[in-house]
mmCIF file of C-alpha atoms in Angstrom:
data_model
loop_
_atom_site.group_PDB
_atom_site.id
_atom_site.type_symbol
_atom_site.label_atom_id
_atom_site.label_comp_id
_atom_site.label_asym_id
_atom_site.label_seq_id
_atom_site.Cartn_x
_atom_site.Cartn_y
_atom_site.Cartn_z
ATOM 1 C CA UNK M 1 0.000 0.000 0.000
ATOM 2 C CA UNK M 2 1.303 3.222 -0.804
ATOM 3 C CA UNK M 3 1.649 5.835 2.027
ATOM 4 C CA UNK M 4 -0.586 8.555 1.163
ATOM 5 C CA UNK M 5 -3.662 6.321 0.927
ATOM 6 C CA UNK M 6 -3.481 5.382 4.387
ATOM 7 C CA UNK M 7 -7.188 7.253 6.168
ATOM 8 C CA UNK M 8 -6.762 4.766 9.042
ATOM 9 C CA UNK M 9 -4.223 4.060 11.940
ATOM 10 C CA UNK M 10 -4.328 1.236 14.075
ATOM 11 C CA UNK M 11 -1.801 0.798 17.012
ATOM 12 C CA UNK M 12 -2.032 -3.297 18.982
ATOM 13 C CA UNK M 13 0.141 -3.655 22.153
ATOM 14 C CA UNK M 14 0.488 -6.609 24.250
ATOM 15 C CA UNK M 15 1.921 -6.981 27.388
ATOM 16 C CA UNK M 16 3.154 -9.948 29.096
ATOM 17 C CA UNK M 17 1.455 -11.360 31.909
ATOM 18 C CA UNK M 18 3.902 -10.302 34.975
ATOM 19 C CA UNK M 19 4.671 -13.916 35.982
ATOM 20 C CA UNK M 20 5.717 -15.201 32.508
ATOM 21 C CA UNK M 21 8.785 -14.973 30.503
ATOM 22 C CA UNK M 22 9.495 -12.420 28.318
ATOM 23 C CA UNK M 23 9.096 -12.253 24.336
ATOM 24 C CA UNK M 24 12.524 -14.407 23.371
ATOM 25 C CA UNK M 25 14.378 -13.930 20.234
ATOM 26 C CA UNK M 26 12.552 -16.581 17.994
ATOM 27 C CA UNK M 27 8.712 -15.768 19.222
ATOM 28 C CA UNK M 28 9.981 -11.736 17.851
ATOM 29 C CA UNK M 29 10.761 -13.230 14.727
ATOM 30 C CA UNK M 30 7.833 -15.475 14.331
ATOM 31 C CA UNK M 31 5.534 -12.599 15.354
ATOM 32 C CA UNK M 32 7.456 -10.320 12.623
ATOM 33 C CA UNK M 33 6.790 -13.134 10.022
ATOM 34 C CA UNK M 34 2.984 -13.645 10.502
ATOM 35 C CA UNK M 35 2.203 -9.712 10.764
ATOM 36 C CA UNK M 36 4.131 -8.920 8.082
ATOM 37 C CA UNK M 37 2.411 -11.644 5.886
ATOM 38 C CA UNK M 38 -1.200 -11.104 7.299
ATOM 39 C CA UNK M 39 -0.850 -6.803 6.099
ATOM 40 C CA UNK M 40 0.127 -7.741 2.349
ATOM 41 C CA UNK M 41 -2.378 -10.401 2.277
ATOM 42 C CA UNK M 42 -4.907 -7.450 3.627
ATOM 43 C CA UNK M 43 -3.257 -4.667 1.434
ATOM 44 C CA UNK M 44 -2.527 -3.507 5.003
ATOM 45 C CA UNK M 45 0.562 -1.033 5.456
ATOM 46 C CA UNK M 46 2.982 -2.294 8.382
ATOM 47 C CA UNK M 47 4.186 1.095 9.704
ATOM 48 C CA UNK M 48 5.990 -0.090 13.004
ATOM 49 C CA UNK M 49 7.334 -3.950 14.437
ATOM 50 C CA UNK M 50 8.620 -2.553 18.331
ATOM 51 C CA UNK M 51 9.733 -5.480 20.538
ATOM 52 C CA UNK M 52 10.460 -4.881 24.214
ATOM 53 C CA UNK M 53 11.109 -7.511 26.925
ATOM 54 C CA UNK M 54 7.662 -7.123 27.977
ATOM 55 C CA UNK M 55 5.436 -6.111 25.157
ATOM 56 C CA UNK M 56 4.831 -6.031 21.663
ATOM 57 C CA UNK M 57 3.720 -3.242 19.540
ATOM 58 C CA UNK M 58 2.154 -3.123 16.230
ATOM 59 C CA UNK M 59 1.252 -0.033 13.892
ATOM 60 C CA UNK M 60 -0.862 -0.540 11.045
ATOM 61 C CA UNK M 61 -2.054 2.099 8.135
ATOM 62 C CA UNK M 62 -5.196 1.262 6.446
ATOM 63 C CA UNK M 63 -7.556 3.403 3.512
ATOM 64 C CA UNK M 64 -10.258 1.488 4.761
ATOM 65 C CA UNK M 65 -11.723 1.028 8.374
ATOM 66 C CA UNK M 66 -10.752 -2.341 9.787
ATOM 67 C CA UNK M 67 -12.774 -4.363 12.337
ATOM 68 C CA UNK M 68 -9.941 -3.892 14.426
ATOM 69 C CA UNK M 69 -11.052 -6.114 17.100
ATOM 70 C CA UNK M 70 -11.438 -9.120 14.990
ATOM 71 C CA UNK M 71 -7.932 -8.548 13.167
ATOM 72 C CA UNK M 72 -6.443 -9.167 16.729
ATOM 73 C CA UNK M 73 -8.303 -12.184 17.832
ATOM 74 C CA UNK M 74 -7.413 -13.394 14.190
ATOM 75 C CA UNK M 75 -3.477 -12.331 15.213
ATOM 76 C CA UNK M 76 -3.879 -14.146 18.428
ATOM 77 C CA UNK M 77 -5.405 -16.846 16.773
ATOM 78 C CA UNK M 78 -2.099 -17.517 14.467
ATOM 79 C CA UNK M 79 0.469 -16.230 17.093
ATOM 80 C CA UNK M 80 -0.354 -18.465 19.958
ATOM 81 C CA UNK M 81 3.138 -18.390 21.400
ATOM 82 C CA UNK M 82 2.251 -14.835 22.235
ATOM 83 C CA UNK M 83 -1.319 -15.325 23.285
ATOM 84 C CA UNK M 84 0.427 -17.587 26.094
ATOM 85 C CA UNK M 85 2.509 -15.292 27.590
ATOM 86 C CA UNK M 86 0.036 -11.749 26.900
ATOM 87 C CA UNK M 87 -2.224 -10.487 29.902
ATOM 88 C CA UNK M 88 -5.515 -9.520 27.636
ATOM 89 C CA UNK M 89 -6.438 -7.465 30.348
ATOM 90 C CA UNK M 90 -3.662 -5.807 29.017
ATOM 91 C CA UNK M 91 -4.058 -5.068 25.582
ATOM 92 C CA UNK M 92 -4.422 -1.567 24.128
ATOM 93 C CA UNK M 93 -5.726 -0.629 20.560
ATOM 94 C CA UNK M 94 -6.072 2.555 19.497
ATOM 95 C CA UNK M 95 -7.943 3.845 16.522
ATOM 96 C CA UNK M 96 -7.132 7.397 14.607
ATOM 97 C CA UNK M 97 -8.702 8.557 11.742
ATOM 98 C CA UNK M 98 -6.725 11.079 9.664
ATOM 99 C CA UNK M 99 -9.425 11.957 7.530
ATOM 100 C CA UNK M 100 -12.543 14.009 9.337
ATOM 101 C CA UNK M 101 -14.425 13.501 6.092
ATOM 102 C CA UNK M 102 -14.493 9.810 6.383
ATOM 103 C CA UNK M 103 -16.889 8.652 8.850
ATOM 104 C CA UNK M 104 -16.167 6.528 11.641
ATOM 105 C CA UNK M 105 -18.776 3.318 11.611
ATOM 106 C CA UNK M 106 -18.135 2.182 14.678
ATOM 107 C CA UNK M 107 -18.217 5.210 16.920
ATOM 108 C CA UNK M 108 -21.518 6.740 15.448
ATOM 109 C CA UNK M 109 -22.700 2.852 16.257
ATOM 110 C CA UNK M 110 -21.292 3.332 19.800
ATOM 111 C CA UNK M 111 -22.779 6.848 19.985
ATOM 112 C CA UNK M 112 -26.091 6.475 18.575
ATOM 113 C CA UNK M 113 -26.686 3.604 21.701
ATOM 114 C CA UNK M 114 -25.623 5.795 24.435
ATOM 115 C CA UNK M 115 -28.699 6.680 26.535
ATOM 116 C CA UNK M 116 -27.244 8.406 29.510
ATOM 117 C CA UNK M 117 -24.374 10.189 30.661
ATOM 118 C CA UNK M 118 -22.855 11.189 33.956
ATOM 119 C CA UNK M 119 -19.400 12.851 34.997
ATOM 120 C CA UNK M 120 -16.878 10.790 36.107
ATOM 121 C CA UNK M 121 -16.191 10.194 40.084
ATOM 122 C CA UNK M 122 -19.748 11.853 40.265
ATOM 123 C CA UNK M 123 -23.257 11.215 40.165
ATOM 124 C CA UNK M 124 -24.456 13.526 38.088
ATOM 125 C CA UNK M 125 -25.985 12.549 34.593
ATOM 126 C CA UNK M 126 -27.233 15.182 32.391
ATOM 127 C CA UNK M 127 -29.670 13.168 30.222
ATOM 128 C CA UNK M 128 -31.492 16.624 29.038
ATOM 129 C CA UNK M 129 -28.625 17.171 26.930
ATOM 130 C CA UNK M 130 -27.446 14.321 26.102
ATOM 131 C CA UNK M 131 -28.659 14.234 22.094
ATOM 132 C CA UNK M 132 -26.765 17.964 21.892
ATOM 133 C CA UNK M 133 -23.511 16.110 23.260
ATOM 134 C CA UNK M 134 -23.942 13.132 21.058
ATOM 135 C CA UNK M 135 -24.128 15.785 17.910
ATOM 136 C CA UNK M 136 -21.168 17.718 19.119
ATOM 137 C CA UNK M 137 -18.639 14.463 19.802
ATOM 138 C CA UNK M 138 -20.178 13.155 15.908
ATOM 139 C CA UNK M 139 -18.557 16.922 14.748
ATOM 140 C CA UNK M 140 -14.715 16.063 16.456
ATOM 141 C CA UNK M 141 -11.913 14.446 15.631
ATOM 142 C CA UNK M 142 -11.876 11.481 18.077
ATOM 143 C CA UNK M 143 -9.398 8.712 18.948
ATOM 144 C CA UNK M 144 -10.591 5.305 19.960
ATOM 145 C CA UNK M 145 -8.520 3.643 23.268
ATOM 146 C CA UNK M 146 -9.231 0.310 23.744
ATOM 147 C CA UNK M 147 -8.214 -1.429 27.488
ATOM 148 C CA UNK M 148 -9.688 -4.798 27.880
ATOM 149 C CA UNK M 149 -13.489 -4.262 27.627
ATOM 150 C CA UNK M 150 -13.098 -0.351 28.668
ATOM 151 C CA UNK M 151 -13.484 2.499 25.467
ATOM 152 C CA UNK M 152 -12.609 5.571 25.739
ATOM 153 C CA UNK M 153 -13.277 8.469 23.900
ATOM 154 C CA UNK M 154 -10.032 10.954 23.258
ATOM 155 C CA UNK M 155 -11.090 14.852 21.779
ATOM 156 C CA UNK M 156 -7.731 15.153 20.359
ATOM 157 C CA UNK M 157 -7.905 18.849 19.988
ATOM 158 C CA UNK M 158 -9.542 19.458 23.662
ATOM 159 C CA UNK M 159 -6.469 17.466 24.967
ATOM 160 C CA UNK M 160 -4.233 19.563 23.029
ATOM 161 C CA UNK M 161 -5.468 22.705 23.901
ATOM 162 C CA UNK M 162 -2.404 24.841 25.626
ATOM 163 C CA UNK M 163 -2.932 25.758 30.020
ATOM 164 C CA UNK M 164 -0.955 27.403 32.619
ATOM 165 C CA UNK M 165 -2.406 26.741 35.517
ATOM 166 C CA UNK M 166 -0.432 28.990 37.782
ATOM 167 C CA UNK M 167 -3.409 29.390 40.905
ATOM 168 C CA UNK M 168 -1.291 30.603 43.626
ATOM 169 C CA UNK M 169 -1.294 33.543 41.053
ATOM 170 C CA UNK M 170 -4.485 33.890 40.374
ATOM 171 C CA UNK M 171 -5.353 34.005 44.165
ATOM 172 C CA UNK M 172 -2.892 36.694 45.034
ATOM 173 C CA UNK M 173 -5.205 38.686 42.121
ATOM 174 C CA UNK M 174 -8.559 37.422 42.466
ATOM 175 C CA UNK M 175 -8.792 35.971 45.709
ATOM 176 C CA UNK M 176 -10.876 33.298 45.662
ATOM 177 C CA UNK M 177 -10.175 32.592 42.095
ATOM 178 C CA UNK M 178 -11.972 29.270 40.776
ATOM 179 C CA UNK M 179 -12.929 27.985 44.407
ATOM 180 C CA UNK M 180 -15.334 30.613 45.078
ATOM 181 C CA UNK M 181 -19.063 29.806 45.096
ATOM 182 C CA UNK M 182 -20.389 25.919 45.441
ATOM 183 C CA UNK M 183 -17.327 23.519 46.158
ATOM 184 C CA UNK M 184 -17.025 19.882 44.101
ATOM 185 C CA UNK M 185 -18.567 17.277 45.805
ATOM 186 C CA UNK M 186 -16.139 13.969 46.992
ATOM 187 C CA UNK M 187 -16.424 10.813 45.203
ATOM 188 C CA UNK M 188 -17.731 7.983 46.935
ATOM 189 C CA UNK M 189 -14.050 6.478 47.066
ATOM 190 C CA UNK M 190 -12.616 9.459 47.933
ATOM 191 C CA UNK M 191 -14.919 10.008 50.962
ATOM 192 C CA UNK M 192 -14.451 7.374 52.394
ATOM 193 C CA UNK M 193 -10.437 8.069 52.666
ATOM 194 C CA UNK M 194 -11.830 12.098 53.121
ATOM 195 C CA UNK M 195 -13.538 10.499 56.476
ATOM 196 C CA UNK M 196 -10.747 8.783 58.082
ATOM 197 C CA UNK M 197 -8.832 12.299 58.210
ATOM 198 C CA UNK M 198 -11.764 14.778 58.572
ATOM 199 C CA UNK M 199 -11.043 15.340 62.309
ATOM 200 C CA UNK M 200 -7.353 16.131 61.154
ATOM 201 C CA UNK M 201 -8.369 18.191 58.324
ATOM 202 C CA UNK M 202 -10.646 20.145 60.483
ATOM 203 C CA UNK M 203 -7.731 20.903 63.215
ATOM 204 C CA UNK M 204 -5.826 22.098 60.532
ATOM 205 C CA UNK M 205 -8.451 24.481 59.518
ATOM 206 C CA UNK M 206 -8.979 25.457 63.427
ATOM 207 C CA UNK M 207 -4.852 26.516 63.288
ATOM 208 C CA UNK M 208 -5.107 28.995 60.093
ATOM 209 C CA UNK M 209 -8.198 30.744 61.569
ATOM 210 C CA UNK M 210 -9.987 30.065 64.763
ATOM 211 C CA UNK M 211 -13.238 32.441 63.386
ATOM 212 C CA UNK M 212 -13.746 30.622 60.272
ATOM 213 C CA UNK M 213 -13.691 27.425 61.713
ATOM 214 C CA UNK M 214 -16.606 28.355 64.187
ATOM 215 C CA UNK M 215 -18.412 29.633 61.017
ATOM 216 C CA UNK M 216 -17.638 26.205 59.282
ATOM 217 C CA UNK M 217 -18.859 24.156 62.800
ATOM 218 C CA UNK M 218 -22.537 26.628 62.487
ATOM 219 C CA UNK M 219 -22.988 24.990 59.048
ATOM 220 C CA UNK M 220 -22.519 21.736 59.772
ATOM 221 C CA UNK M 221 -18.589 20.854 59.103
ATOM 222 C CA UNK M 222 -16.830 20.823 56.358
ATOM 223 C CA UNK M 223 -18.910 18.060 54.575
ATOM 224 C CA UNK M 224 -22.175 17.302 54.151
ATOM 225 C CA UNK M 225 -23.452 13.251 54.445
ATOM 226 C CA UNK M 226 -23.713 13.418 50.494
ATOM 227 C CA UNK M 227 -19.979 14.437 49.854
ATOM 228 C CA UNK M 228 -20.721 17.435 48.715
ATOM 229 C CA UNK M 229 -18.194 20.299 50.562
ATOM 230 C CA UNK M 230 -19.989 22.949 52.430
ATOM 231 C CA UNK M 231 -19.455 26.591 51.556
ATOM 232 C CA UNK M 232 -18.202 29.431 54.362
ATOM 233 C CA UNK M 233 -17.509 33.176 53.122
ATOM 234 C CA UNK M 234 -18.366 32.711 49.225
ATOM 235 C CA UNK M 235 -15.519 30.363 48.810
ATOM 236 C CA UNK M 236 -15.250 26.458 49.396
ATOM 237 C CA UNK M 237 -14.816 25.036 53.303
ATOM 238 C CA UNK M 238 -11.454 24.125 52.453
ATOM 239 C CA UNK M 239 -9.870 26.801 51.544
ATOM 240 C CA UNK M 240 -7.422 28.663 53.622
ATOM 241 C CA UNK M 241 -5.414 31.511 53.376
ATOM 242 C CA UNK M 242 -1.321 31.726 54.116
ATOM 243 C CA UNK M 243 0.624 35.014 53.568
ATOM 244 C CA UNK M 244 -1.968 36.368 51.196
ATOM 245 C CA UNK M 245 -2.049 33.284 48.670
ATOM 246 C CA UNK M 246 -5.413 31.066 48.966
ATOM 247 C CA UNK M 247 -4.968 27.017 49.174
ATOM 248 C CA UNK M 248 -6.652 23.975 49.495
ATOM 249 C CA UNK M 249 -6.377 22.629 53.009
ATOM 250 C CA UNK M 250 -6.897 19.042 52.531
ATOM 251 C CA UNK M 251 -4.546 19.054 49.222
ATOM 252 C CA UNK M 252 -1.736 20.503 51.764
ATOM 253 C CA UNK M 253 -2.485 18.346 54.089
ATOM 254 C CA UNK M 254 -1.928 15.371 51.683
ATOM 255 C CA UNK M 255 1.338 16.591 50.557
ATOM 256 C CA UNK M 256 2.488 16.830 54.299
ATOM 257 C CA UNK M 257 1.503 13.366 54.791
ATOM 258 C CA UNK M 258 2.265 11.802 51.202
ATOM 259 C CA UNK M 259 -0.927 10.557 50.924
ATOM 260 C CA UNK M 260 -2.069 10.627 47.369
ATOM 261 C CA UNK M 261 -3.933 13.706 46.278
ATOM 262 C CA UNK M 262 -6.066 12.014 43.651
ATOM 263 C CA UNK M 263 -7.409 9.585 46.758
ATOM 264 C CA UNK M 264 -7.848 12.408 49.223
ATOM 265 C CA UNK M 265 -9.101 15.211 47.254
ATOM 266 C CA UNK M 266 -12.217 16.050 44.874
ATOM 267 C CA UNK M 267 -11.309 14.656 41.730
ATOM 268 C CA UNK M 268 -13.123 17.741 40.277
ATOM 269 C CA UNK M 269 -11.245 20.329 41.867
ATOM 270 C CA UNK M 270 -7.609 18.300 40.612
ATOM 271 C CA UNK M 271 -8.937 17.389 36.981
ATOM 272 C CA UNK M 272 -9.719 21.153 35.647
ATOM 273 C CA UNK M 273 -10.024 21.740 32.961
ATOM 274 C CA UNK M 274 -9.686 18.036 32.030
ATOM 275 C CA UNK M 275 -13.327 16.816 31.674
ATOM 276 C CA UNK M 276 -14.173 13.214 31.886
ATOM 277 C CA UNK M 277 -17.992 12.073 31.103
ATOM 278 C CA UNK M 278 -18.950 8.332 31.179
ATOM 279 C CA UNK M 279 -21.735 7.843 28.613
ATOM 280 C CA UNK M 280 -23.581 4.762 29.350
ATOM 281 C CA UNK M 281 -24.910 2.859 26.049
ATOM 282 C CA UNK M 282 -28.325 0.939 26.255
ATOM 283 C CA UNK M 283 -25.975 -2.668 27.083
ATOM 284 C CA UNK M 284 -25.110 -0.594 30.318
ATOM 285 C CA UNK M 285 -21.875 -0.408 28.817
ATOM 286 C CA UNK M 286 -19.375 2.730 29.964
ATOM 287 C CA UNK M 287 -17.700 4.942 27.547
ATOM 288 C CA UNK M 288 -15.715 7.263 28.756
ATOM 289 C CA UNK M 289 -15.220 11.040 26.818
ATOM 290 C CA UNK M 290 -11.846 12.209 27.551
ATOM 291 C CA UNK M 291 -11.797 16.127 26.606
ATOM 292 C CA UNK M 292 -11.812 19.574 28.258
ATOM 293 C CA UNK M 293 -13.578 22.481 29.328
ATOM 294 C CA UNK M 294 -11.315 25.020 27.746
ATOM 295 C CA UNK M 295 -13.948 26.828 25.486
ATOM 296 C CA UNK M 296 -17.486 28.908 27.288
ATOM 297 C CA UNK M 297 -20.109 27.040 24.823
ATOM 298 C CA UNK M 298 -18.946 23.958 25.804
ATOM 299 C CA UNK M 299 -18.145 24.612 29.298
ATOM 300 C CA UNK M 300 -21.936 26.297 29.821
ATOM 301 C CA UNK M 301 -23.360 23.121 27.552
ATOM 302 C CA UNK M 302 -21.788 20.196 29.071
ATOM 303 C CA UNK M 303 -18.768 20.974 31.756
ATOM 304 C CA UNK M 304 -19.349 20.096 35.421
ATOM 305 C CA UNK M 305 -18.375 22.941 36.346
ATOM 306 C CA UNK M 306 -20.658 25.172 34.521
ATOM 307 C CA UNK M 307 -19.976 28.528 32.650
ATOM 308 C CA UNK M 308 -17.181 30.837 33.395
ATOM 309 C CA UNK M 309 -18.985 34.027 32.998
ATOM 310 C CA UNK M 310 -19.963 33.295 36.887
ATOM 311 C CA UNK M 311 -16.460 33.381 37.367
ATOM 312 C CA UNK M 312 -14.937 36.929 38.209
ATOM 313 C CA UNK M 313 -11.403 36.159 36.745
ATOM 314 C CA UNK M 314 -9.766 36.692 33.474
ATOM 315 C CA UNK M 315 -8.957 33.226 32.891
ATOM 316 C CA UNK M 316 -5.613 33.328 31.369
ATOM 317 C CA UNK M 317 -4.820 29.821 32.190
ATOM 318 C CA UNK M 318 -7.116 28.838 29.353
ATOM 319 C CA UNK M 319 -6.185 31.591 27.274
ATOM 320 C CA UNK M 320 -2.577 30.967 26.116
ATOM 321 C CA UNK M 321 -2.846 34.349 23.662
ATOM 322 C CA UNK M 322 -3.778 36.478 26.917
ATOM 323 C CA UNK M 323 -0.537 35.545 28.503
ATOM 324 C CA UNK M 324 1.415 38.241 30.705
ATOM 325 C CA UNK M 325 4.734 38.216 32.893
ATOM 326 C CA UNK M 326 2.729 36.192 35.502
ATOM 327 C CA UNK M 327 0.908 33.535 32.908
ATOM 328 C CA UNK M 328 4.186 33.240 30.862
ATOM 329 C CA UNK M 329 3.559 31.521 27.568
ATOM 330 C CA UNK M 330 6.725 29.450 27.886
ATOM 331 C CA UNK M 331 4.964 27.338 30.866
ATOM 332 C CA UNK M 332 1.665 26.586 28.818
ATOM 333 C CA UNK M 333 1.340 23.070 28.401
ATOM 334 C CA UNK M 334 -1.481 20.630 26.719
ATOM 335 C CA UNK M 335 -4.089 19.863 29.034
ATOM 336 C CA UNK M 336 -3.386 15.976 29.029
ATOM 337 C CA UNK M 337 0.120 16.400 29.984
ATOM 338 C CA UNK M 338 -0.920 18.877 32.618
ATOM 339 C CA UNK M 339 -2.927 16.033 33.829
ATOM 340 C CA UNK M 340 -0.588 13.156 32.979
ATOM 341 C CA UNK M 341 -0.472 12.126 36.863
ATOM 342 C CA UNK M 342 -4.286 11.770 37.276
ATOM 343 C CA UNK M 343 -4.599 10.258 33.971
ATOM 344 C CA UNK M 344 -1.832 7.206 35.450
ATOM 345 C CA UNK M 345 -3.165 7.142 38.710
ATOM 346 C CA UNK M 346 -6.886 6.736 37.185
ATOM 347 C CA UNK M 347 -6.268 4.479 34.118
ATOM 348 C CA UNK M 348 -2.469 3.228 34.300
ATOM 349 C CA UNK M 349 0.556 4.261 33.050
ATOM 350 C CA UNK M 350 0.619 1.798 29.625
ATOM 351 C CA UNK M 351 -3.463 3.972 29.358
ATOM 352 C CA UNK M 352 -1.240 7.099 29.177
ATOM 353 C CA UNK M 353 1.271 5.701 26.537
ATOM 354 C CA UNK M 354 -1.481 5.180 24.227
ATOM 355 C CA UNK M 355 -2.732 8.011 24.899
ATOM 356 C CA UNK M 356 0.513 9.846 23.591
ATOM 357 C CA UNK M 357 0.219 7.670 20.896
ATOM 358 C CA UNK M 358 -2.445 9.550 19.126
ATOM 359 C CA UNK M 359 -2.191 12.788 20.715
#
């Protein structure tokens, strides 16, 4: 197949299951042999063979759309000294199209049978607007990652999109900043980790200001039964002030006492303006939309955290062309690297290499 034709990439990594040996010399050259045979007999274009002690890697150009999941069971099928020693639980496949004309089959398919959506690590669904979402995601350019029997859903220009988030910054100029108003609510999972420290937490609070915390006591603590975080002042419960710079108590607090900040903390507060939404398909399957908040239609439409006109800030760490001696435009970065630790403490490390695979 000639380069140029190729509409379709396909990347197939296996990894080896952690108590089996590693690909040897003669399996890499068997594998080689097969693959290689199996993409001229396809009029498939064999872009990439990588071979590491502990997985394999295939790339594969296409002008057509494959049934991608079938071509590896078919691999596995003819390779089964590597089905042996893989960990399917493993296995990632990711799907790029690199023409936006050509349609992708099998995510309007997965689309069109989504019948409810909520944001990740909450329980919020937004059903109302659901069809709107489904006609907006039809109109991106979207990746395909495949882990096991988990999809998601990559906006590849979302995840692009350039931040700074400098926030001890912002604070010194607007205060409050992005935690004013109605806090994120805690996961369930994170709750329950939340509720083991709370009496901690709330000392800690008690030490930066003796007033607020008596203010924060009259409303019933710093969280409510539901998760959700009460409010004190216009801002969130947890936040605290130190030498004129506002900060998260309970995300200090976990750096003090290395606990993990994506265990401890709201997930929403850590993520911005990463947005995750699982869409739930009529087989009660879970996609999940990996993408971001970084424009106001979309953040108003669909975004958690609702529109920033409510927001009394200039929002520069969105706005890479609005950047100053404080926001310097050297230190804007793409929102998924930004977020690279969440993303590998959520989904895994080998999630994340894919991920830079067709970002």
């Amino acid at each position: 197949m000639i380069d140029n034709e190729s509409k379709w990439y396909y990347t197939i990594t296996w990894y080896t299951q952690g108590n089996k040996p590693s690909f040897e010399e003669e399996i890499q050259e068997m594998a080689q042999e097969h693959i290689a045979h199996l993409c001229e007999e396809q009029n498939l274009l064999l872009k990439q063979i990588e071979m590491r002690s502990n997985s394999l890697k295939i790339k594969i150009n296409s002008s057509i759309q494959l049934n991608i999941n079938k071509l590896v069971k078919h691999l596995q099928k003819k390779l089964p000294a590597i089905t042996d020693l893989v960990d399917e639980e493993k296995t990632l496949i990711t799907t790029t199209s690199g023409d936006l004309s050509e349609k992708d089959r099998r995510l309007e398919k997965l689309l069109n049978s989504v019948i409810d959506a909520e944001y990740y690590d909450m329980e919020d669904s937004f059903t109302s607007q659901l069809e709107d979402l489904k006609s907006y995601l039809l109109a991106q350019k979207l990746s395909v990652i495949e882990k096991n029997d988990q999809i998601f859903l990559v906006d590849e220009e979302a995840l692009k999109h350039e931040i700074n988030l400098n926030c001890f910054a912002c604070t010194k100029l607007y205060k409050y900043g992005c935690c004013c108003g109605s806090p994120c609510n805690l996961g369930p999972r994170n709750k329950k980790v939340f509720d083991k420290h709370l009496l901690n937490i709330e000392e800690e609070v008690k030490a930066y200001d003796e007033a607020t915390y008596k203010k924060i006591l009259a409303k019933g603590g710093l969280i409510a039964s539901d998760g959700s975080i009460n409010e004190c002042d216009g801002h969130c419960a947890l936040l605290v002030e130190e030498e004129g710079i506002y900060k998260c108590i309970a995300h200090s607090y976990a750096l003090k006492r290395d606990i993990p900040i994506y265990e401890l903390c709201p997930l929403s507060c850590l993520m911005y303006p990463l947005e995750i939404i699982e869409l739930i398909t009529n087989k009660q399957r879970k996609l999940l939309l990996l993408t971001s908040v970084v424009s106001e239609d979309f953040a108003h439409r669909f975004g958690r955290w609702g529109s920033y006109n409510t927001l009394e800030v200039e929002l520069r760490c969105i706005n890479k062309k609005a950047h100053n001696d404080v926001f310097k435009e050297e230190d804007y970065r793409p929102v998924y690297k930004v977020n690279k630790a969440l993303l590998c403490h959520e989904f895994g490390s080998t999630f994340y290499e894919s991920l830079e695979e067709v970002l």
